[in-house]
Coordinates of C-alpha atoms in Angstrom, one line a residue:
M1 CA 98.1 96.5 89.9
I2 CA 101.1 95.2 87.9
P3 CA 102.7 91.8 87.9
S4 CA 106.1 91.0 89.4
P5 CA 108.9 91.7 88.8
K6 CA 107.5 95.2 88.9
I7 CA 107.2 98.0 91.3
V8 CA 104.2 97.6 93.6
L9 CA 101.8 100.5 93.4
L10 CA 99.5 100.4 96.4
A11 CA 98.2 102.9 98.9
A12 CA 99.7 100.6 101.5
M13 CA 103.2 101.1 100.0
T14 CA 105.1 104.3 99.4
A15 CA 106.5 105.3 96.0
V16 CA 110.2 106.1 95.9
A17 CA 110.6 109.8 95.6
A18 CA 111.5 111.1 92.2
G19 CA 114.8 112.8 91.8
P20 CA 115.2 116.4 90.7
A21 CA 113.7 117.2 87.3
L22 CA 116.2 116.7 84.6
A23 CA 116.8 119.0 81.7
Q24 CA 115.7 117.8 78.3
S25 CA 119.3 117.3 77.3
D26 CA 119.8 115.0 80.3
F27 CA 116.7 113.1 79.3
Q28 CA 118.0 112.6 75.8
A29 CA 121.3 111.5 77.1
C30 CA 119.5 108.9 79.2
L31 CA 117.6 107.7 76.2
Q32 CA 120.8 107.2 74.3
N33 CA 122.1 104.9 77.0
I34 CA 118.9 103.0 76.8
R35 CA 119.2 102.9 73.1
S36 CA 122.6 101.4 73.3
E37 CA 121.4 98.6 75.6
A38 CA 118.3 98.0 73.4
V39 CA 120.6 97.6 70.3
R40 CA 122.8 95.2 72.3
Q41 CA 119.8 93.1 73.0
G42 CA 118.8 92.9 69.4
V43 CA 116.1 95.6 69.0
P44 CA 116.3 97.0 65.4
T45 CA 117.6 100.6 65.3
A46 CA 114.7 101.6 63.1
T47 CA 112.2 100.6 65.8
I48 CA 114.1 102.6 68.5
D49 CA 114.5 105.7 66.3
T50 CA 110.8 105.7 65.5
A51 CA 109.8 105.2 69.2
F52 CA 112.2 107.8 70.5
R53 CA 111.6 110.5 67.9
G54 CA 110.2 113.5 69.6
L55 CA 109.9 111.7 73.0
T56 CA 109.8 114.0 76.0
P57 CA 109.4 113.2 79.7
D58 CA 105.8 113.1 81.0
A59 CA 105.6 115.6 83.9
K60 CA 102.4 114.0 85.1
V61 CA 104.2 110.6 85.6
V62 CA 106.9 112.3 87.6
D63 CA 104.3 114.0 89.8
L64 CA 102.4 110.8 90.4
D65 CA 105.6 108.9 91.2
S66 CA 106.7 111.5 93.7
R67 CA 103.5 111.4 95.7
Q68 CA 103.8 109.5 98.9
P69 CA 100.5 108.4 100.7
E70 CA 100.4 109.7 104.2
F71 CA 98.3 106.8 105.4
S72 CA 98.2 103.1 104.7
L73 CA 94.8 101.5 104.2
T74 CA 93.5 99.1 106.9
Y75 CA 92.4 95.6 106.1
G76 CA 88.7 96.6 106.4
K77 CA 89.0 99.6 104.1
Y78 CA 91.2 97.8 101.5
I79 CA 88.9 94.8 101.2
A80 CA 85.8 97.0 101.1
N81 CA 87.3 98.9 98.2
A82 CA 88.5 95.8 96.3
V83 CA 85.7 93.3 96.9
T84 CA 82.4 95.1 96.3
P85 CA 79.0 93.6 95.7
D86 CA 79.0 95.0 92.2
R87 CA 82.5 93.6 91.4
I88 CA 81.4 90.2 92.7
A89 CA 78.2 90.2 90.6
R90 CA 80.0 91.4 87.5
G91 CA 82.7 88.8 88.0
Q92 CA 80.1 86.1 88.1
Q93 CA 78.6 87.4 85.0
K94 CA 82.0 87.6 83.2
L95 CA 82.8 84.0 84.4
Q96 CA 79.6 82.7 82.7
Q97 CA 80.1 84.8 79.6
N98 CA 83.6 83.4 79.1
R99 CA 83.1 79.9 80.6
G100 CA 84.2 77.9 77.5
L101 CA 87.4 79.9 77.1
L102 CA 88.2 80.0 80.8
T103 CA 87.6 76.2 81.2
D104 CA 90.0 75.5 78.3
I105 CA 92.6 77.7 79.8
E106 CA 92.1 76.2 83.3
R107 CA 92.6 72.8 81.9
E108 CA 95.7 73.8 80.0
Y109 CA 97.5 75.9 82.7
G110 CA 96.0 74.6 86.0
V111 CA 94.8 78.1 87.1
A112 CA 91.3 78.2 88.4
A113 CA 89.0 80.3 86.3
P114 CA 87.6 82.4 89.2
Y115 CA 91.2 83.5 90.0
L116 CA 91.8 84.8 86.4
V117 CA 88.5 86.7 86.6
A118 CA 89.3 88.0 90.1
F119 CA 92.7 89.4 88.9
W120 CA 90.9 91.0 85.9
G121 CA 88.4 92.6 88.3
V122 CA 91.0 93.9 90.8
E123 CA 93.4 95.1 88.1
T124 CA 91.1 96.9 85.6
N125 CA 87.5 96.4 86.8
Y126 CA 87.1 93.9 84.0
G127 CA 88.8 96.0 81.4
S128 CA 86.8 99.1 82.0
F129 CA 90.0 101.1 82.7
M130 CA 93.4 100.0 81.5
G131 CA 95.1 103.3 81.5
D132 CA 95.6 105.9 78.8
F133 CA 99.2 106.8 79.3
S134 CA 101.8 105.9 76.6
A135 CA 103.5 102.9 78.2
L136 CA 106.8 103.6 76.5
R137 CA 106.8 107.3 77.5
S138 CA 105.9 106.4 81.1
V139 CA 108.7 103.8 81.6
A140 CA 111.2 106.0 79.8
T141 CA 110.3 108.9 82.1
L142 CA 110.6 106.8 85.2
A143 CA 114.0 105.5 84.0
C144 CA 115.4 108.9 83.3
M145 CA 113.8 111.1 86.0
T146 CA 113.5 108.9 89.2
K147 CA 115.9 107.0 91.3
R148 CA 114.7 103.6 89.9
Q149 CA 116.8 104.0 86.7
A150 CA 118.0 100.3 86.4
F151 CA 114.5 98.9 86.8
F152 CA 112.7 101.2 84.4
S153 CA 115.6 101.3 81.9
N154 CA 115.1 97.6 81.5
E155 CA 111.3 98.1 81.2
T156 CA 112.0 100.6 78.4
V157 CA 114.1 98.1 76.6
Q158 CA 111.4 95.5 77.0
A159 CA 108.8 98.0 75.7
L160 CA 110.9 98.5 72.6
K161 CA 111.1 94.8 72.1
I162 CA 107.3 94.6 72.2
L163 CA 107.1 97.3 69.5
A164 CA 109.6 95.5 67.4
N165 CA 108.2 92.0 67.8
N166 CA 104.5 92.6 68.2
H167 CA 103.8 94.9 65.3
M168 CA 102.5 97.7 67.5
T169 CA 102.8 101.5 67.6
T170 CA 103.5 103.5 70.7
Q171 CA 100.0 105.0 70.3
Q172 CA 98.5 101.5 70.6
M173 CA 100.7 100.5 73.6
K174 CA 98.7 102.3 76.4
G175 CA 98.9 101.6 80.1
S176 CA 98.9 103.0 83.6
W177 CA 101.2 105.9 84.6
A178 CA 103.8 103.4 85.7
G179 CA 103.7 101.4 82.4
A180 CA 101.4 98.5 83.4
M181 CA 99.4 97.4 80.3
G182 CA 96.2 95.7 79.1
N183 CA 93.4 93.9 80.8
M184 CA 95.7 92.3 83.3
Q185 CA 98.2 95.2 83.7
F186 CA 101.4 93.5 82.6
M187 CA 104.6 95.5 82.8
P188 CA 106.7 95.3 79.6
S189 CA 109.1 92.8 81.1
T190 CA 106.3 90.5 82.2
F191 CA 104.8 90.8 78.7
T192 CA 108.0 89.8 76.9
K193 CA 108.5 86.8 79.3
W194 CA 104.9 85.5 79.7
A195 CA 102.4 86.9 77.2
V196 CA 100.7 84.4 74.9
D197 CA 99.1 84.6 71.5
R198 CA 96.1 82.5 72.4
D199 CA 94.0 83.4 69.5
G200 CA 96.7 82.6 67.0
N201 CA 96.6 85.7 64.9
G202 CA 100.4 86.3 65.1
R203 CA 100.1 89.2 67.5
I204 CA 99.7 89.2 71.3
D205 CA 97.0 91.7 72.2
I206 CA 96.3 91.8 76.0
W207 CA 94.2 95.0 75.4
N208 CA 91.5 93.7 73.0
S209 CA 91.8 89.9 72.9
L210 CA 90.5 88.1 76.0
P211 CA 92.0 84.8 74.9
D212 CA 95.4 86.5 74.8
A213 CA 94.8 88.3 78.1
F214 CA 93.5 85.3 80.1
A215 CA 96.1 82.9 78.7
S216 CA 98.9 85.3 79.4
A217 CA 97.8 85.7 83.0
A218 CA 97.5 81.9 83.4
N219 CA 100.9 81.4 81.9
F220 CA 102.4 83.9 84.3
L221 CA 100.7 82.4 87.3
R222 CA 101.7 78.9 86.4
G223 CA 105.2 80.0 85.8
V224 CA 105.5 81.5 89.3
G225 CA 104.1 78.4 91.0
F226 CA 100.3 78.5 91.0
K227 CA 99.0 74.9 91.2
P228 CA 95.5 73.4 90.9
G229 CA 93.9 72.1 94.1
L230 CA 94.0 74.3 97.2
P231 CA 92.9 78.0 96.9
A232 CA 95.2 80.8 97.8
A233 CA 93.6 81.6 101.1
E234 CA 90.5 81.1 103.1
E235 CA 89.0 82.3 106.3
V236 CA 89.5 80.2 109.4
I237 CA 88.3 80.2 113.1
L238 CA 91.1 79.9 115.7
P239 CA 90.5 77.9 118.8
Q240 CA 90.4 79.7 122.2
G241 CA 93.9 80.2 123.6
F242 CA 95.5 80.0 120.1
P243 CA 99.1 81.4 120.5
L244 CA 98.9 84.7 118.6
D245 CA 102.6 84.7 117.9
Q246 CA 102.0 81.7 115.6
A247 CA 99.8 83.9 113.4
D248 CA 102.6 85.3 111.2
T249 CA 103.8 84.8 107.6
T250 CA 107.1 83.6 109.0
V251 CA 105.6 80.6 110.8
D252 CA 105.1 77.7 108.4
K253 CA 103.2 74.5 109.3
P254 CA 101.6 71.7 107.3
V255 CA 97.9 72.3 106.9
R256 CA 97.1 69.3 109.0
A257 CA 99.3 70.7 111.8
W258 CA 97.0 73.7 112.1
A259 CA 94.0 71.4 112.1
A260 CA 95.6 69.4 115.0
M261 CA 95.8 72.7 116.9
G262 CA 92.0 73.2 116.5
V263 CA 92.0 75.6 113.5
K264 CA 88.8 75.1 111.4
R265 CA 87.3 76.6 108.3
A266 CA 85.2 79.6 109.1
G267 CA 82.0 77.6 108.4
G268 CA 83.1 75.1 111.0
G269 CA 84.4 72.4 108.5
A270 CA 87.7 70.7 108.8
L271 CA 90.8 72.0 107.0
P272 CA 92.0 70.0 104.1
A273 CA 94.0 66.9 105.0
S274 CA 97.2 68.3 103.4
D275 CA 100.9 68.4 104.2
E276 CA 101.3 71.5 102.1
P277 CA 103.1 74.4 104.0
S278 CA 100.7 77.1 105.2
Q279 CA 100.6 80.2 107.4
I280 CA 97.9 81.9 109.6
I281 CA 97.6 85.7 109.5
L282 CA 95.4 88.2 111.3
P283 CA 95.4 91.2 108.9
A284 CA 93.2 93.3 111.3
G285 CA 94.6 92.0 114.5
W286 CA 93.1 89.4 116.9
R287 CA 89.7 91.2 116.8
G288 CA 89.3 90.7 113.1
P289 CA 89.2 87.7 110.7
A290 CA 91.9 85.0 110.5
F291 CA 93.1 83.5 107.3
I292 CA 95.1 80.4 106.3
L293 CA 97.5 81.0 103.5
Y294 CA 98.1 78.1 101.2
P295 CA 101.1 77.8 98.8
N296 CA 99.2 79.5 96.0
F297 CA 99.1 82.7 98.1
K298 CA 102.8 83.1 97.3
A299 CA 102.1 82.8 93.6
V300 CA 99.5 85.5 93.9
M301 CA 102.0 87.7 95.8
N302 CA 104.3 87.4 92.8
W303 CA 101.7 89.4 90.9
N304 CA 101.7 92.2 93.5
R305 CA 103.7 92.0 96.7
S306 CA 101.0 93.2 99.1
T307 CA 99.3 90.8 101.5
L308 CA 96.1 92.9 101.3
Y309 CA 96.1 92.8 97.5
A310 CA 96.6 89.0 97.5
L311 CA 93.9 88.6 100.1
S312 CA 91.5 90.7 98.0
V313 CA 92.1 88.5 95.0
A314 CA 91.6 85.3 97.0
I315 CA 88.4 86.6 98.6
L316 CA 87.0 87.9 95.3
A317 CA 87.8 84.6 93.5
Q318 CA 86.0 82.7 96.3
Q319 CA 82.9 84.8 96.0
I320 CA 82.9 84.8 92.2
A321 CA 82.9 81.1 92.5
G322 CA 79.8 81.2 94.7
G323 CA 81.7 80.6 98.0
P324 CA 80.9 82.2 101.3
T325 CA 81.5 85.8 102.3
I326 CA 83.9 86.6 105.1
M327 CA 82.2 85.9 108.4
Q328 CA 84.2 87.9 110.9
A329 CA 84.0 91.6 110.3
A330 CA 86.9 93.9 110.7
P331 CA 87.0 96.1 113.9
T332 CA 85.1 99.3 113.2
D333 CA 87.6 101.3 115.2
D334 CA 90.6 100.1 113.3
A335 CA 92.3 103.2 112.0
P336 CA 95.1 103.7 109.4
L337 CA 98.4 104.8 110.8
A338 CA 100.1 107.9 109.4
R339 CA 103.7 107.4 108.1
D340 CA 105.0 109.7 110.8
T341 CA 103.3 107.5 113.4
V342 CA 104.9 104.4 112.0
I343 CA 108.3 106.1 111.9
D344 CA 107.7 107.1 115.6
I345 CA 106.8 103.5 116.4
Q346 CA 109.9 102.2 114.7
T347 CA 112.1 104.8 116.4
R348 CA 110.8 103.9 119.9
L349 CA 111.0 100.1 119.2
T350 CA 114.6 100.7 118.1
K351 CA 115.4 102.4 121.4
L352 CA 114.0 99.3 123.2
G353 CA 116.2 97.0 121.1
L354 CA 113.2 95.3 119.5
Y355 CA 113.6 96.7 116.0
T356 CA 116.8 96.8 114.0
D357 CA 115.7 97.5 110.4
E358 CA 115.3 100.8 108.5
T359 CA 113.1 103.5 109.9
D360 CA 111.0 103.9 106.7
G361 CA 107.5 104.4 107.9
L362 CA 106.3 101.1 106.4
L363 CA 104.4 98.7 108.5
G364 CA 106.1 95.6 107.1
P365 CA 106.8 92.1 108.6
K366 CA 109.9 93.2 110.5
T367 CA 108.0 96.1 112.1
R368 CA 105.1 93.9 113.0
S369 CA 107.4 91.3 114.6
A370 CA 108.9 94.1 116.7
V371 CA 105.4 95.3 117.7
R372 CA 104.6 91.7 118.7
L373 CA 107.7 91.6 121.0
F374 CA 106.6 94.9 122.6
Q375 CA 103.0 93.6 123.0
K376 CA 104.4 90.5 124.8
Q377 CA 106.4 92.7 127.2
A378 CA 103.4 94.9 127.9
G379 CA 101.0 92.0 128.5
L380 CA 98.9 92.8 125.4
P381 CA 97.6 90.4 122.8
A382 CA 100.7 89.7 120.7
D383 CA 99.1 89.9 117.3
G384 CA 101.6 92.4 115.7
H385 CA 98.8 94.8 115.0
P386 CA 99.5 98.3 116.4
T387 CA 96.3 99.7 117.8
P388 CA 96.0 103.3 119.1
D389 CA 96.0 101.9 122.7
M390 CA 99.3 100.0 122.0
V391 CA 100.8 103.1 120.4
A392 CA 99.9 105.2 123.4
R393 CA 101.4 102.5 125.7
L394 CA 104.6 102.5 123.7
Q395 CA 104.9 106.3 123.8
R396 CA 104.5 106.2 127.6
T397 CA 107.2 103.5 127.8
V398 CA 109.7 105.2 125.6
R399 CA 110.1 108.9 125.9

């Protein structure tokens, strides 16, 4: 997907619904407002005039933005889609093919080479599909024809800066329907802040230059806190009787504190003797695998604010590096929840006084915390993971 600060585009998240279609005159008026801001920020008027000449909204972008997924993906389905045998094998091949370059970048930026390759694999399947939309047209359309005007107006200004400073044409600046560009799918604002001319040719090319693409990704990750040493996450085995309410992203403990509670690496080895803050999560509930999240996990989340996305990068990086596969399989009966079901859960939990946030149909941390409270009251394993049996129990409890 696309690096932060950008809109997360995942099946597990819902897109904000697009507003009513604007007339072409309204679109042009919106562009004029963006033009004024771009001029204020120093973009040459000639660049803006060339870029905006004949520009029209992209109806396909509006359509894609307005679609809301009915179901969120389960951990098992998400990881199965993101971490495939082919993607692992190709990642290992790409790692070897670019070993010298990646080693140099790892030495300079402190970002492990397998992680750069893993991001590359998850984002664009190693550059095989980077998107064929005009990035400028996409972000301008989203700025002027959806409710996210402020965010995408800024992205449009940043896209204009790229055109002005990077000697590009709008035809060359291709990306996803939401404006994410290149091998690593940078949004324009991420590009202008973090992109690097690694090959030294005077132009940053994250589409065709792997030195530029890898160095830009490493520069971004280092900038948001990625550090050498510990991985982002790894599978662990929890001891019998482990308090499930401790398996939550809101519960921080030093790594050695989890070890003192009996948590071990999945292969049976001891956790690192580290005082770094960490968390334990159960993305498929108590019947599925457990993971410890190290500080680098938060850096990965800056790329895309989805726990499952960040886990997929960590798992893929581990296996590209020749590490072990995940030992504990996901429950085979774990099913995705429809948005309407999540809304129903939130509504019933609200009636019980356990949930006080927005009824939005998203199974986020606050909803999971409320689920955990209900599970405790009902005498169920309090893992925060709503199973069909738990949902049925809730529905019987709250009419």
